[in-house]
Amino acid sequence: MNIKRYLVTLISILVLTTAFGTALASPDINANKENVKEGHAITTAAETVDLEKAKDLMDNIDLHLPTLLPDNFKQESVIYNEPPAIIRNSLHNFDEDSVKEVTIRYRDQKDPTKWIDYTTKKMEIELVDKNVQQIEINGVQGQYLESKEKGIRVYNWFSNGASHFVVAKYGIEESQILNFINSIK
């Protein structure tokens, strides 16, 4: 039982590192889209895809998208990640579909330093930082974390068999971020 708990904790930490790594390692301005193709975090198959291909690759869940974007924001890129080979090769009975993820980057067209990354996957994610606050998001229990040193806000919730993870750069009005989040149904 302790080994199972250890493995679940290890996988959760790797998943969180991947999500934060995708958001934080991405360049602020993605003029050279070739940079996104290489994983900057613990991933083996990060690749830029179009939205339709992402839906096909994530056939294990319904890919929910926001219907409200902050003013001047536009979808910039869609990044698909698979679990690292080290995990796939070392764990028996590992459900690879549970850690496949899609991250969609939205960027302010007037101020390219402002962006929102929305990641979704089947595996339930739990933030473990000591400063995490419990909040309600879309009618379910969720989590909120503000990282002043990294200049981001993080929102996390699990609903309808999928984790939803939003990382937003400082400078975007919180009401616009919440409208974005609440429009993901």
PDB file of C-alpha atoms in Angstrom:
ATOM      1  CA  MET A   1       0.000   0.000   0.000  1.00  0.00           C
ATOM      2  CA  ASN A   2       2.838   2.426   0.817  1.00  0.00           C
ATOM      3  CA  ILE A   3       4.524   1.657  -2.514  1.00  0.00           C
ATOM      4  CA  LYS A   4       1.283   2.407  -4.361  1.00  0.00           C
ATOM      5  CA  ARG A   5       0.929   5.716  -2.487  1.00  0.00           C
ATOM      6  CA  TYR A   6       4.580   6.519  -3.268  1.00  0.00           C
ATOM      7  CA  LEU A   7       4.075   5.836  -6.982  1.00  0.00           C
ATOM      8  CA  VAL A   8       0.906   7.939  -7.114  1.00  0.00           C
ATOM      9  CA  THR A   9       2.738  10.792  -5.343  1.00  0.00           C
ATOM     10  CA  LEU A  10       5.722  10.451  -7.683  1.00  0.00           C
ATOM     11  CA  ILE A  11       3.496  10.513 -10.765  1.00  0.00           C
ATOM     12  CA  SER A  12       1.584  13.536  -9.390  1.00  0.00           C
ATOM     13  CA  ILE A  13       4.831  15.421  -8.824  1.00  0.00           C
ATOM     14  CA  LEU A  14       6.032  14.587 -12.341  1.00  0.00           C
ATOM     15  CA  VAL A  15       2.684  15.671 -13.786  1.00  0.00           C
ATOM     16  CA  LEU A  16       2.786  18.985 -11.916  1.00  0.00           C
ATOM     17  CA  THR A  17       6.373  19.545 -12.964  1.00  0.00           C
ATOM     18  CA  THR A  18       5.325  18.925 -16.553  1.00  0.00           C
ATOM     19  CA  ALA A  19       2.407  21.357 -16.338  1.00  0.00           C
ATOM     20  CA  PHE A  20       4.441  24.096 -14.648  1.00  0.00           C
ATOM     21  CA  GLY A  21       7.369  23.353 -16.955  1.00  0.00           C
ATOM     22  CA  THR A  22       5.242  23.708 -20.066  1.00  0.00           C
ATOM     23  CA  ALA A  23       3.852  27.027 -18.857  1.00  0.00           C
ATOM     24  CA  LEU A  24       7.024  28.505 -17.435  1.00  0.00           C
ATOM     25  CA  ALA A  25       9.554  27.204 -19.930  1.00  0.00           C
ATOM     26  CA  SER A  26       7.596  28.481 -22.896  1.00  0.00           C
ATOM     27  CA  PRO A  27       9.033  31.696 -24.241  1.00  0.00           C
ATOM     28  CA  ASP A  28       6.988  34.800 -23.465  1.00  0.00           C
ATOM     29  CA  ILE A  29       6.728  35.598 -27.143  1.00  0.00           C
ATOM     30  CA  ASN A  30       6.552  32.575 -29.388  1.00  0.00           C
ATOM     31  CA  ALA A  31       7.810  34.082 -32.626  1.00  0.00           C
ATOM     32  CA  ASN A  32       9.719  30.889 -33.465  1.00  0.00           C
ATOM     33  CA  LYS A  33       7.168  28.100 -33.201  1.00  0.00           C
ATOM     34  CA  GLU A  34       9.896  25.479 -33.706  1.00  0.00           C
ATOM     35  CA  ASN A  35      11.034  26.034 -30.077  1.00  0.00           C
ATOM     36  CA  VAL A  36       7.782  24.564 -28.765  1.00  0.00           C
ATOM     37  CA  LYS A  37       8.355  21.206 -30.427  1.00  0.00           C
ATOM     38  CA  GLU A  38      11.092  20.281 -27.992  1.00  0.00           C
ATOM     39  CA  GLY A  39      10.006  19.404 -24.466  1.00  0.00           C
ATOM     40  CA  HIS A  40      11.347  21.833 -21.887  1.00  0.00           C
ATOM     41  CA  ALA A  41      10.038  19.754 -19.000  1.00  0.00           C
ATOM     42  CA  ILE A  42       9.701  16.092 -18.141  1.00  0.00           C
ATOM     43  CA  THR A  43       8.067  15.057 -21.394  1.00  0.00           C
ATOM     44  CA  THR A  44       9.131  12.914 -24.289  1.00  0.00           C
ATOM     45  CA  ALA A  45       6.694  13.854 -26.998  1.00  0.00           C
ATOM     46  CA  ALA A  46       5.760  17.512 -26.661  1.00  0.00           C
ATOM     47  CA  GLU A  47       4.623  18.678 -30.053  1.00  0.00           C
ATOM     48  CA  THR A  48       2.668  21.563 -31.492  1.00  0.00           C
ATOM     49  CA  VAL A  49      -0.541  20.315 -33.108  1.00  0.00           C
ATOM     50  CA  ASP A  50      -3.749  21.840 -34.388  1.00  0.00           C
ATOM     51  CA  LEU A  51      -6.883  21.709 -32.249  1.00  0.00           C
ATOM     52  CA  GLU A  52      -8.536  18.923 -34.269  1.00  0.00           C
ATOM     53  CA  LYS A  53      -5.485  16.666 -33.940  1.00  0.00           C
ATOM     54  CA  ALA A  54      -5.395  17.417 -30.187  1.00  0.00           C
ATOM     55  CA  LYS A  55      -9.018  16.271 -29.910  1.00  0.00           C
ATOM     56  CA  ASP A  56      -8.113  13.033 -31.733  1.00  0.00           C
ATOM     57  CA  LEU A  57      -5.044  12.430 -29.556  1.00  0.00           C
ATOM     58  CA  MET A  58      -7.077  13.080 -26.387  1.00  0.00           C
ATOM     59  CA  ASP A  59      -9.863  10.685 -27.312  1.00  0.00           C
ATOM     60  CA  ASN A  60      -9.906   9.460 -23.696  1.00  0.00           C
ATOM     61  CA  ILE A  61     -11.664  12.667 -22.501  1.00  0.00           C
ATOM     62  CA  ASP A  62     -13.889  15.407 -23.867  1.00  0.00           C
ATOM     63  CA  LEU A  63     -11.689  18.392 -24.581  1.00  0.00           C
ATOM     64  CA  HIS A  64     -13.545  21.366 -23.089  1.00  0.00           C
ATOM     65  CA  LEU A  65     -12.540  24.814 -24.292  1.00  0.00           C
ATOM     66  CA  PRO A  66     -13.259  28.266 -22.879  1.00  0.00           C
ATOM     67  CA  THR A  67     -16.026  30.192 -24.615  1.00  0.00           C
ATOM     68  CA  LEU A  68     -14.978  33.569 -23.148  1.00  0.00           C
ATOM     69  CA  LEU A  69     -11.503  34.971 -23.684  1.00  0.00           C
ATOM     70  CA  PRO A  70     -10.107  38.110 -22.030  1.00  0.00           C
ATOM     71  CA  ASP A  71     -10.112  41.237 -24.193  1.00  0.00           C
ATOM     72  CA  ASN A  72      -7.612  41.052 -27.084  1.00  0.00           C
ATOM     73  CA  PHE A  73      -6.715  37.393 -26.381  1.00  0.00           C
ATOM     74  CA  LYS A  74      -6.417  34.821 -29.137  1.00  0.00           C
ATOM     75  CA  GLN A  75      -5.461  31.143 -29.217  1.00  0.00           C
ATOM     76  CA  GLU A  76      -1.773  30.975 -30.073  1.00  0.00           C
ATOM     77  CA  SER A  77      -0.726  27.329 -29.886  1.00  0.00           C
ATOM     78  CA  VAL A  78      -1.808  23.831 -28.904  1.00  0.00           C
ATOM     79  CA  ILE A  79       0.819  21.556 -27.351  1.00  0.00           C
ATOM     80  CA  TYR A  80       0.290  17.819 -26.891  1.00  0.00           C
ATOM     81  CA  ASN A  81       2.369  15.925 -24.297  1.00  0.00           C
ATOM     82  CA  GLU A  82       2.701  12.231 -23.582  1.00  0.00           C
ATOM     83  CA  PRO A  83       4.153  10.756 -20.399  1.00  0.00           C
ATOM     84  CA  PRO A  84       7.931  10.453 -20.153  1.00  0.00           C
ATOM     85  CA  ALA A  85       9.389   7.179 -21.378  1.00  0.00           C
ATOM     86  CA  ILE A  86      10.947   6.580 -17.963  1.00  0.00           C
ATOM     87  CA  ILE A  87       7.466   6.344 -16.442  1.00  0.00           C
ATOM     88  CA  ARG A  88       5.946   4.307 -19.279  1.00  0.00           C
ATOM     89  CA  ASN A  89       8.789   1.792 -19.143  1.00  0.00           C
ATOM     90  CA  SER A  90       9.086   1.439 -15.374  1.00  0.00           C
ATOM     91  CA  LEU A  91       5.524   1.120 -14.093  1.00  0.00           C
ATOM     92  CA  HIS A  92       3.396  -1.961 -14.592  1.00  0.00           C
ATOM     93  CA  ASN A  93      -0.317  -1.525 -15.260  1.00  0.00           C
ATOM     94  CA  PHE A  94       0.272   2.171 -15.946  1.00  0.00           C
ATOM     95  CA  ASP A  95      -2.619   3.921 -17.691  1.00  0.00           C
ATOM     96  CA  GLU A  96      -0.785   6.067 -20.223  1.00  0.00           C
ATOM     97  CA  ASP A  97      -4.033   7.774 -21.242  1.00  0.00           C
ATOM     98  CA  SER A  98      -4.350   9.223 -17.743  1.00  0.00           C
ATOM     99  CA  VAL A  99      -1.308  11.482 -18.170  1.00  0.00           C
ATOM    100  CA  LYS A 100      -1.614  12.491 -21.816  1.00  0.00           C
ATOM    101  CA  GLU A 101      -2.298  16.220 -21.842  1.00  0.00           C
ATOM    102  CA  VAL A 102      -3.064  19.160 -24.069  1.00  0.00           C
ATOM    103  CA  THR A 103      -1.972  22.703 -23.226  1.00  0.00           C
ATOM    104  CA  ILE A 104      -3.511  25.577 -25.142  1.00  0.00           C
ATOM    105  CA  ARG A 105      -1.759  28.944 -25.000  1.00  0.00           C
ATOM    106  CA  TYR A 106      -3.847  32.094 -25.324  1.00  0.00           C
ATOM    107  CA  ARG A 107      -1.993  35.422 -25.752  1.00  0.00           C
ATOM    108  CA  ASP A 108      -2.951  39.089 -25.541  1.00  0.00           C
ATOM    109  CA  GLN A 109      -2.537  40.466 -29.073  1.00  0.00           C
ATOM    110  CA  LYS A 110      -1.852  44.010 -27.793  1.00  0.00           C
ATOM    111  CA  ASP A 111       0.537  43.004 -24.980  1.00  0.00           C
ATOM    112  CA  PRO A 112       2.335  39.733 -25.863  1.00  0.00           C
ATOM    113  CA  THR A 113       3.816  39.450 -22.359  1.00  0.00           C
ATOM    114  CA  LYS A 114       0.343  38.458 -21.076  1.00  0.00           C
ATOM    115  CA  TRP A 115      -0.716  34.854 -21.643  1.00  0.00           C
ATOM    116  CA  ILE A 116      -2.956  32.111 -20.240  1.00  0.00           C
ATOM    117  CA  ASP A 117      -2.139  28.404 -20.531  1.00  0.00           C
ATOM    118  CA  TYR A 118      -5.001  25.934 -20.188  1.00  0.00           C
ATOM    119  CA  THR A 119      -4.006  22.291 -19.660  1.00  0.00           C
ATOM    120  CA  THR A 120      -6.390  19.356 -19.518  1.00  0.00           C
ATOM    121  CA  LYS A 121      -5.799  15.659 -18.864  1.00  0.00           C
ATOM    122  CA  LYS A 122      -7.609  12.631 -17.441  1.00  0.00           C
ATOM    123  CA  MET A 123      -5.468  12.210 -14.303  1.00  0.00           C
ATOM    124  CA  GLU A 124      -6.611  14.187 -11.281  1.00  0.00           C
ATOM    125  CA  ILE A 125      -3.996  16.775 -10.307  1.00  0.00           C
ATOM    126  CA  GLU A 126      -3.554  18.102  -6.797  1.00  0.00           C
ATOM    127  CA  LEU A 127      -1.437  21.139  -5.988  1.00  0.00           C
ATOM    128  CA  VAL A 128       0.705  20.453  -2.923  1.00  0.00           C
ATOM    129  CA  ASP A 129       2.282  23.857  -2.250  1.00  0.00           C
ATOM    130  CA  LYS A 130       1.781  25.166   1.307  1.00  0.00           C
ATOM    131  CA  ASN A 131       0.156  28.357  -0.050  1.00  0.00           C
ATOM    132  CA  VAL A 132      -2.604  26.576  -1.989  1.00  0.00           C
ATOM    133  CA  GLN A 133      -6.098  27.854  -1.258  1.00  0.00           C
ATOM    134  CA  GLN A 134      -9.234  25.745  -1.658  1.00  0.00           C
ATOM    135  CA  ILE A 135     -11.850  27.493  -3.817  1.00  0.00           C
ATOM    136  CA  GLU A 136     -14.958  26.597  -5.783  1.00  0.00           C
ATOM    137  CA  ILE A 137     -14.538  26.510  -9.558  1.00  0.00           C
ATOM    138  CA  ASN A 138     -17.397  25.665 -11.908  1.00  0.00           C
ATOM    139  CA  GLY A 139     -19.406  24.149  -9.053  1.00  0.00           C
ATOM    140  CA  VAL A 140     -16.655  21.804  -7.800  1.00  0.00           C
ATOM    141  CA  GLN A 141     -13.886  22.029  -5.238  1.00  0.00           C
ATOM    142  CA  GLY A 142     -10.743  23.470  -6.800  1.00  0.00           C
ATOM    143  CA  GLN A 143      -7.425  25.013  -5.888  1.00  0.00           C
ATOM    144  CA  TYR A 144      -5.784  28.404  -6.338  1.00  0.00           C
ATOM    145  CA  LEU A 145      -2.122  29.302  -6.002  1.00  0.00           C
ATOM    146  CA  GLU A 146      -0.459  32.664  -6.535  1.00  0.00           C
ATOM    147  CA  SER A 147       3.283  32.691  -7.180  1.00  0.00           C
ATOM    148  CA  LYS A 148       4.548  36.260  -6.944  1.00  0.00           C
ATOM    149  CA  GLU A 149       8.154  35.225  -7.624  1.00  0.00           C
ATOM    150  CA  LYS A 150       7.123  33.575 -10.915  1.00  0.00           C
ATOM    151  CA  GLY A 151       4.484  36.211 -11.693  1.00  0.00           C
ATOM    152  CA  ILE A 152       1.654  33.711 -12.214  1.00  0.00           C
ATOM    153  CA  ARG A 153      -1.723  32.632 -10.860  1.00  0.00           C
ATOM    154  CA  VAL A 154      -2.671  28.945 -10.966  1.00  0.00           C
ATOM    155  CA  TYR A 155      -6.185  27.463 -10.884  1.00  0.00           C
ATOM    156  CA  ASN A 156      -6.839  23.740 -10.726  1.00  0.00           C
ATOM    157  CA  TRP A 157     -10.013  21.605 -10.633  1.00  0.00           C
ATOM    158  CA  PHE A 158     -11.295  18.155 -11.590  1.00  0.00           C
ATOM    159  CA  SER A 159     -14.665  17.764 -13.286  1.00  0.00           C
ATOM    160  CA  ASN A 160     -16.396  15.249 -15.564  1.00  0.00           C
ATOM    161  CA  GLY A 161     -13.420  12.883 -15.601  1.00  0.00           C
ATOM    162  CA  ALA A 162     -10.794  15.487 -16.508  1.00  0.00           C
ATOM    163  CA  SER A 163      -8.350  17.785 -14.740  1.00  0.00           C
ATOM    164  CA  HIS A 164      -8.347  21.432 -15.727  1.00  0.00           C
ATOM    165  CA  PHE A 165      -5.264  23.481 -14.963  1.00  0.00           C
ATOM    166  CA  VAL A 166      -5.001  27.209 -15.786  1.00  0.00           C
ATOM    167  CA  VAL A 167      -1.794  29.218 -15.415  1.00  0.00           C
ATOM    168  CA  ALA A 168      -2.159  32.956 -16.047  1.00  0.00           C
ATOM    169  CA  LYS A 169       0.598  35.563 -16.212  1.00  0.00           C
ATOM    170  CA  TYR A 170       0.274  38.573 -13.917  1.00  0.00           C
ATOM    171  CA  GLY A 171      -1.191  41.670 -15.500  1.00  0.00           C
ATOM    172  CA  ILE A 172      -4.462  40.096 -16.606  1.00  0.00           C
ATOM    173  CA  GLU A 173      -7.445  41.272 -14.576  1.00  0.00           C
ATOM    174  CA  GLU A 174      -8.576  38.528 -12.221  1.00  0.00           C
ATOM    175  CA  SER A 175     -12.216  39.005 -13.278  1.00  0.00           C
ATOM    176  CA  GLN A 176     -11.222  38.239 -16.885  1.00  0.00           C
ATOM    177  CA  ILE A 177      -9.316  35.121 -15.803  1.00  0.00           C
ATOM    178  CA  LEU A 178     -12.322  33.934 -13.768  1.00  0.00           C
ATOM    179  CA  ASN A 179     -14.662  34.563 -16.723  1.00  0.00           C
ATOM    180  CA  PHE A 180     -12.270  32.516 -18.888  1.00  0.00           C
ATOM    181  CA  ILE A 181     -12.241  29.683 -16.308  1.00  0.00           C
ATOM    182  CA  ASN A 182     -15.997  29.722 -15.689  1.00  0.00           C
ATOM    183  CA  SER A 183     -16.631  29.446 -19.431  1.00  0.00           C
ATOM    184  CA  ILE A 184     -14.871  26.053 -19.573  1.00  0.00           C
ATOM    185  CA  LYS A 185     -17.832  23.683 -19.347  1.00  0.00           C
TER     186      LYS A 185
END
